[in-house]
Amino acid sequence: MLVVKKFGGTSVANKERIYNVANRCLEDYRAGNQVVVVLSAMGKQTDVLIDMAKDINDKPPKRELDMLLTTGEQISVALMGMAFDALNVPAVSLNAFQVAMHTTSVYGNARLKRIDTERIRHELDNKKIVVVTGFQGINKYDDFTTLGRGGSDTTAVALAAALHADKCEIYTDVDGVYTADPRIVPNARKMKEITYDEMLDLATLGAGVLHNRSVELAKKYNVPLVVRSSLNTSEGTTIKEVVKVEGMLISGVAAEKNATRISVIGLEDRPGVAFRLFNLIAKANINVDMILQSIGRDGTKDISFTVPEDMSDDAVKIIEDNMDMLRAHQVDVNKDVAKVSVVGAGMMSNPGVAAKMFEALFGADININMISTSEIRVTVLISEKDTERAMRAVHDAFGLED
Ligand code: ADP
Ligand code: ASP
Ligand code: MG
């Protein structure tokens, strides 16, 4: 059997944890399996590196930032290689160049395109445990790239797909996927199973336990994915195509604080206005999420939308530079907003979900700014300070607790 095991930052934060990981990998290796280990940077090392960069230059060039950030994962894999050696186990550490993990060229948010498997196969055939850097890749200019925060999960799933692994295990500091972040909602319940689609929505809407692209890839290549703890042997959560329906309407609640609401006020109420506005935003590669357009009155209307916080300054500048062309009166920006979502395939056939969520928020005296829905989720935009309270209220209302 070939297994890919990924360990996140807290799981390799110090010497003791590194040996803990090595020993867990050894169990698989000694049972006769081929083992590929994907590691993140130790502890909060990626944050430390970002702070170092910003101390030198508050807008560091993205290429240089990736050059710096990729050192974090290289430290982990090298130390893990040394730990295996100390345990008398043959192992080799490899970075994105040595494997050859090819990505698109966008620094800081690259997508994996192709992984060469020859070197890894060769090392596995020589009975070595292969320890690979997560989060990083190389682009067509032979530069390092990174896959976006939390991207090591995606490295692991992509490797599992490329190597046709039998299993891909994501080891982290919680023992599975819960109905909400257990740090915010203490009575959240661990799920035994969840579908790719529900997990994808939860991850995209802020459940940081998995990088959303890792779930996308797992679904595309049908990689059976398990999330479990590196610190205990509890069974974890399996993410797969179809799960046994437990009669649950909702699978979970997620929140995302990295959102900004931009309102463009006093736009002319005629065809083509939304097109012109969002065309400008799209050309700048800015992701727009929720959109709300007011009903036209006196020949004008307002359009509000949300963008990721780190893109909001760029979005506002583009709009301000084009106020005449857009014939808009005013732009209003609010960074103190958060999205709270409920996700669940069961809501497709149940019309009461949105109302129940709104009732829970009303009960907690939380005002809703914007609403958006899909077949399997309802998202509201609220004031950022209310995020945790909203999550708990909604979670309770749907009876998701343990
Ligand atoms: P790693 O460094 O192992 O990748 P992360 O910090 O990226 O770990 O992800 C694990 C964290 O995700 C948990 O500590 C938990 O606070 C958070 N989390 C958010 N939503 C959920 C959820 N629905 N279920 C479990 N954990 C969640
Ligand atoms: N070290 C990277 C980060 O902190 C990647 C990861 O942990 O998955 O974002
Ligand atoms: Mg992570």
XYZ file of C-alpha atoms and ligand atoms in Angstrom:
439
model
C 0.000 0.000 0.000
C 1.168 3.567 -0.657
C 0.141 6.161 1.916
C 0.538 9.925 1.890
C 0.592 11.461 5.363
C 0.518 15.220 5.855
C 1.410 16.906 9.144
C 0.616 20.569 9.833
C 2.645 23.173 11.687
C 1.633 22.330 15.257
C 2.349 18.659 14.596
C 6.024 19.412 13.866
C 6.445 22.428 16.171
C 9.356 21.045 18.222
C 11.775 18.129 18.638
C 9.339 15.973 20.593
C 6.591 16.460 18.002
C 8.994 15.736 15.134
C 9.872 12.403 16.739
C 6.185 11.757 17.363
C 5.526 12.213 13.620
C 8.511 10.036 12.701
C 7.212 7.253 14.926
C 3.707 7.435 13.469
C 5.150 7.139 9.982
C 7.261 4.210 11.097
C 4.165 2.223 12.044
C 3.069 2.325 8.402
C 6.563 1.737 7.071
C 7.204 -1.282 9.320
C 3.864 -2.745 8.226
C 5.351 -2.920 4.726
C 3.802 0.197 3.208
C 5.403 2.846 1.052
C 5.235 6.138 2.927
C 5.293 9.687 1.567
C 5.237 12.396 4.244
C 4.249 15.988 3.488
C 5.171 18.627 6.054
C 4.280 22.236 6.816
C 6.633 24.749 8.376
C 7.199 24.295 12.113
C 4.655 25.981 14.406
C 3.993 29.566 13.384
C 7.166 29.803 11.283
C 5.313 31.024 8.176
C 3.861 33.942 10.172
C 7.312 34.710 11.581
C 8.773 34.789 8.064
C 5.999 37.100 6.834
C 6.699 39.472 9.732
C 10.422 39.409 8.917
C 9.661 40.287 5.312
C 7.327 43.144 6.258
C 9.889 44.525 8.672
C 12.287 44.971 5.755
C 9.701 46.115 3.218
C 6.002 46.561 4.012
C 5.106 45.534 0.461
C 7.649 42.771 -0.225
C 7.913 41.661 -3.870
C 5.842 38.490 -4.163
C 8.635 36.522 -5.778
C 11.025 37.299 -2.941
C 8.341 36.555 -0.353
C 7.834 33.075 -1.826
C 11.603 32.581 -1.862
C 11.554 33.312 1.871
C 8.401 31.373 2.813
C 9.563 28.179 1.129
C 12.456 28.011 3.613
C 9.946 27.184 6.378
C 8.958 23.857 4.847
C 12.565 23.061 3.934
C 13.552 23.295 7.593
C 10.823 20.808 8.579
C 11.650 18.197 5.955
C 15.400 18.368 6.592
C 14.914 17.934 10.351
C 12.490 15.065 9.735
C 15.075 13.405 7.489
C 17.572 13.697 10.355
C 15.070 12.240 12.835
C 14.533 9.197 10.616
C 18.291 8.782 10.336
C 18.607 8.870 14.119
C 15.981 6.115 14.230
C 17.982 4.105 11.681
C 15.278 4.350 9.042
C 16.219 5.136 5.432
C 14.573 8.404 4.401
C 15.151 11.332 2.081
C 13.828 14.889 2.148
C 12.857 16.588 -1.105
C 11.758 20.133 -1.950
C 9.546 21.279 -4.825
C 12.495 21.467 -7.221
C 13.811 18.030 -6.417
C 10.412 16.393 -6.871
C 9.507 18.823 -9.562
C 6.112 20.134 -8.541
C 5.094 22.429 -11.353
C 2.665 25.284 -10.705
C 1.200 28.284 -12.452
C 3.384 31.359 -12.209
C 1.350 33.454 -9.734
C 3.516 33.988 -6.678
C 1.708 33.599 -3.359
C -1.307 31.876 -4.842
C -0.027 29.385 -7.404
C -1.951 26.310 -8.524
C -0.343 22.926 -8.953
C -0.312 21.847 -12.607
C 1.798 18.704 -12.726
C 3.914 16.653 -10.362
C 6.774 14.504 -11.639
C 6.666 11.209 -9.794
C 9.894 9.630 -11.070
C 12.207 10.757 -8.266
C 9.705 9.857 -5.529
C 9.055 6.439 -7.095
C 12.786 5.815 -7.325
C 13.295 6.647 -3.637
C 10.283 4.543 -2.599
C 11.612 1.622 -4.629
C 14.843 1.976 -2.645
C 12.774 1.438 0.506
C 13.054 5.025 1.680
C 10.454 7.126 3.426
C 10.091 10.216 1.251
C 9.613 13.522 3.090
C 8.298 16.299 0.845
C 7.858 20.043 1.449
C 4.219 21.129 1.450
C 2.910 24.503 0.262
C 5.604 25.128 -2.382
C 6.048 24.620 -6.098
C 8.120 25.859 -9.010
C 6.957 27.872 -12.001
C 8.048 28.132 -15.617
C 10.691 30.711 -14.688
C 12.304 28.153 -12.360
C 11.260 30.216 -9.356
C 9.712 29.015 -6.134
C 5.984 29.675 -5.747
C 3.597 29.040 -2.851
C 0.044 27.710 -2.969
C -1.624 30.153 -0.566
C -1.921 29.895 3.228
C -2.752 26.384 4.354
C -1.600 25.017 0.998
C 0.263 21.972 2.335
C -3.022 20.066 2.400
C -3.230 20.595 -1.349
C 0.336 19.352 -1.862
C -0.574 16.160 -0.018
C -3.752 15.486 -1.981
C -2.068 16.288 -5.294
C 0.778 13.899 -4.475
C -1.716 11.218 -3.463
C -3.492 11.660 -6.798
C -0.272 11.669 -8.837
C 1.075 8.573 -7.074
C -2.305 6.797 -7.056
C -1.939 6.446 -3.307
C -4.277 4.148 -1.436
C -4.789 6.663 1.352
C -4.237 10.340 2.081
C -4.235 11.288 5.742
C -4.191 14.870 6.950
C -2.878 15.000 10.512
C -3.584 18.159 12.460
C -4.231 19.545 15.944
C -7.912 18.557 16.076
C -9.134 15.005 15.736
C -11.342 15.515 12.728
C -13.794 17.826 11.006
C -16.348 19.250 13.419
C -19.753 20.830 12.880
C -17.986 24.157 13.624
C -14.497 25.232 14.680
C -14.263 23.555 18.110
C -12.172 26.474 19.378
C -15.106 28.819 18.830
C -18.024 26.457 19.416
C -16.896 24.182 22.264
C -19.881 21.830 21.996
C -19.326 21.192 18.264
C -19.616 17.556 17.213
C -17.006 15.552 15.324
C -18.316 14.126 12.069
C -17.485 10.581 11.100
C -17.976 11.301 7.416
C -18.715 14.261 5.176
C -19.104 14.584 1.394
C -16.538 16.324 -0.796
C -19.120 18.957 -1.740
C -20.043 19.836 1.811
C -16.397 19.901 2.885
C -15.538 22.074 -0.091
C -18.195 24.596 0.915
C -17.132 24.552 4.568
C -13.460 25.016 3.616
C -14.246 27.787 1.142
C -16.467 29.550 3.677
C -13.789 29.655 6.354
C -13.379 26.241 8.011
C -9.574 26.410 8.017
C -9.123 22.744 8.856
C -8.535 21.975 5.146
C -7.274 24.123 2.269
C -10.248 24.339 -0.073
C -8.247 23.403 -3.168
C -7.198 20.170 -1.494
C -10.865 19.194 -1.286
C -11.452 20.209 -4.898
C -8.562 17.973 -6.000
C -9.626 15.097 -3.776
C -13.083 15.185 -5.378
C -11.706 15.467 -8.908
C -9.306 12.539 -8.534
C -11.429 10.611 -6.086
C -8.762 10.590 -3.380
C -10.157 9.203 -0.141
C -9.234 11.782 2.460
C -9.039 11.422 6.221
C -8.559 14.257 8.728
C -7.246 13.127 12.112
C -5.100 14.150 15.048
C -1.332 13.718 15.160
C -1.517 13.564 18.951
C -4.049 10.768 19.494
C -5.245 7.699 17.623
C -8.913 8.658 17.385
C -10.453 7.668 14.077
C -10.893 11.055 12.453
C -13.252 12.179 9.683
C -13.459 10.628 6.224
C -14.230 12.889 3.278
C -15.711 11.071 0.304
C -18.272 11.197 -2.490
C -21.282 9.691 -0.747
C -21.894 9.336 2.954
C -24.497 7.517 4.965
C -27.235 10.033 5.543
C -27.674 10.528 9.243
C -30.797 12.547 8.649
C -28.862 15.733 9.245
C -30.132 18.849 7.551
C -26.952 20.790 8.179
C -23.409 19.472 8.311
C -21.720 22.513 9.729
C -21.264 26.196 10.417
C -18.259 28.196 9.202
C -17.095 31.786 9.490
C -14.730 33.954 7.483
C -13.442 37.234 8.912
C -11.261 38.053 5.940
C -14.000 39.951 4.121
C -14.661 43.574 3.208
C -17.935 45.051 2.004
C -17.722 47.662 -0.721
C -20.815 49.675 -1.637
C -20.979 51.742 -4.771
C -23.705 54.303 -4.266
C -25.761 56.293 -6.724
C -25.098 54.298 -9.876
C -27.246 55.067 -12.880
C -30.156 52.638 -13.079
C -29.746 51.339 -16.613
C -28.441 48.260 -18.448
C -24.703 47.613 -18.431
C -23.888 49.205 -15.076
C -23.194 45.959 -13.212
C -21.225 44.689 -16.190
C -18.966 47.753 -16.245
C -18.348 47.630 -12.512
C -17.588 43.919 -12.204
C -15.648 43.848 -15.453
C -13.210 46.345 -13.955
C -12.900 44.275 -10.790
C -12.482 41.011 -12.681
C -9.745 42.456 -14.891
C -7.772 43.216 -11.732
C -8.095 39.542 -10.717
C -10.086 40.401 -7.603
C -12.504 37.739 -6.390
C -15.986 39.054 -5.770
C -18.154 37.062 -3.465
C -21.587 38.205 -2.271
C -23.389 40.760 -4.454
C -26.430 42.817 -3.544
C -28.123 45.351 -5.795
C -30.749 47.697 -4.448
C -33.963 48.377 -6.293
C -33.605 51.463 -8.491
C -35.161 54.658 -7.188
C -35.060 58.117 -8.791
C -32.975 56.707 -11.635
C -30.143 55.478 -9.410
C -29.257 52.295 -7.586
C -26.557 50.979 -5.237
C -24.477 47.831 -5.625
C -22.715 46.249 -2.643
C -20.327 43.311 -2.804
C -17.685 41.595 -0.736
C -14.039 40.938 -1.562
C -11.197 39.374 0.455
C -9.783 41.977 2.841
C -6.312 41.957 1.312
C -7.779 42.842 -2.088
C -10.111 45.576 -0.889
C -7.684 48.504 -1.213
C -7.018 47.571 -4.835
C -10.748 47.214 -5.519
C -11.574 50.611 -4.022
C -8.781 52.302 -5.954
C -10.021 50.880 -9.255
C -13.535 52.101 -8.562
C -12.378 55.544 -7.456
C -10.241 55.860 -10.571
C -13.319 55.105 -12.664
C -16.039 57.049 -10.866
C -16.829 59.116 -13.985
C -17.026 56.162 -16.319
C -19.230 54.314 -13.809
C -21.208 57.489 -13.113
C -21.213 56.616 -9.422
C -21.612 59.125 -6.592
C -19.812 57.501 -3.714
C -17.902 54.431 -2.525
C -18.355 53.135 0.980
C -15.992 50.559 2.541
C -16.493 48.401 5.632
C -13.711 46.064 6.692
C -15.315 45.099 10.008
C -17.595 42.486 8.526
C -17.579 38.685 8.581
C -19.423 35.939 6.757
C -21.173 33.213 8.675
C -22.511 30.224 6.743
C -24.471 27.053 7.301
C -23.714 24.179 4.932
C -25.565 20.951 4.327
C -26.769 18.837 1.421
C -29.955 18.161 3.387
C -31.213 21.726 2.923
C -31.797 21.141 -0.792
C -35.186 19.660 -0.045
C -35.946 21.704 3.043
C -37.082 25.297 2.650
C -36.912 26.217 6.344
C -33.143 26.466 6.731
C -32.640 30.140 5.914
C -35.533 31.181 8.161
C -34.169 29.126 11.024
C -30.753 30.725 10.663
C -32.232 34.233 10.565
C -34.353 33.453 13.614
C -31.241 32.344 15.529
C -29.461 35.575 14.609
C -32.517 37.633 15.550
C -32.614 35.821 18.897
C -28.996 36.862 19.470
C -29.791 40.430 18.381
C -27.382 40.241 15.440
C -28.096 42.355 12.387
C -27.750 40.870 8.881
C -26.070 43.051 6.240
C -26.228 40.803 3.211
C -27.458 37.321 2.368
C -26.458 34.831 -0.296
C -27.521 31.257 -0.855
C -26.774 28.206 -2.958
C -28.426 24.807 -3.058
C -26.441 23.620 -0.073
C -25.563 26.738 1.893
C -26.825 30.004 3.341
C -24.336 32.799 4.031
C -24.944 36.050 5.892
C -22.694 39.052 6.237
C -22.630 40.488 9.745
C -20.547 42.765 11.904
C -17.153 41.130 12.603
C -17.460 41.590 16.364
C -20.555 39.352 16.375
C -18.873 36.420 14.583
C -18.328 34.017 17.472
C -21.728 34.748 19.034
C -23.416 34.217 15.680
C -21.657 30.895 15.143
C -22.739 29.602 18.523
C -26.323 30.804 18.114
C -26.710 29.255 14.675
C -24.970 26.042 15.715
C -27.342 25.675 18.684
C -30.416 26.482 16.611
C -29.736 23.548 14.308
C -29.088 21.208 17.220
C -25.628 20.282 15.975
C -24.085 19.942 19.426
C -22.652 16.800 20.870
P -2.483 22.549 10.382
O -1.371 23.417 10.792
O -2.394 21.151 10.913
O -2.734 22.571 8.905
P -4.737 24.342 10.761
O -4.606 25.362 11.828
O -4.535 24.760 9.356
O -3.774 23.116 11.131
O -6.180 23.631 10.861
C -6.644 23.083 12.066
C -7.541 24.094 12.784
O -8.719 24.312 12.019
C -8.087 23.627 14.103
O -7.185 23.903 15.145
C -9.406 24.384 14.250
O -9.312 25.488 15.130
C -9.675 24.923 12.855
N -11.028 24.610 12.355
C -11.853 25.490 11.739
N -13.012 24.938 11.421
C -12.958 23.639 11.823
C -13.876 22.539 11.756
N -15.088 22.658 11.195
N -13.484 21.346 12.269
C -12.257 21.213 12.823
N -11.357 22.224 12.920
C -11.691 23.438 12.429
N 3.121 26.788 6.212
C 2.060 27.247 5.337
C 1.109 28.161 6.096
O 1.305 28.392 7.295
C 1.333 26.138 4.661
C 0.527 25.213 5.556
O 0.691 25.246 6.784
O -0.264 24.444 5.017
O 0.208 28.678 5.525
Mg -3.755 23.892 7.632
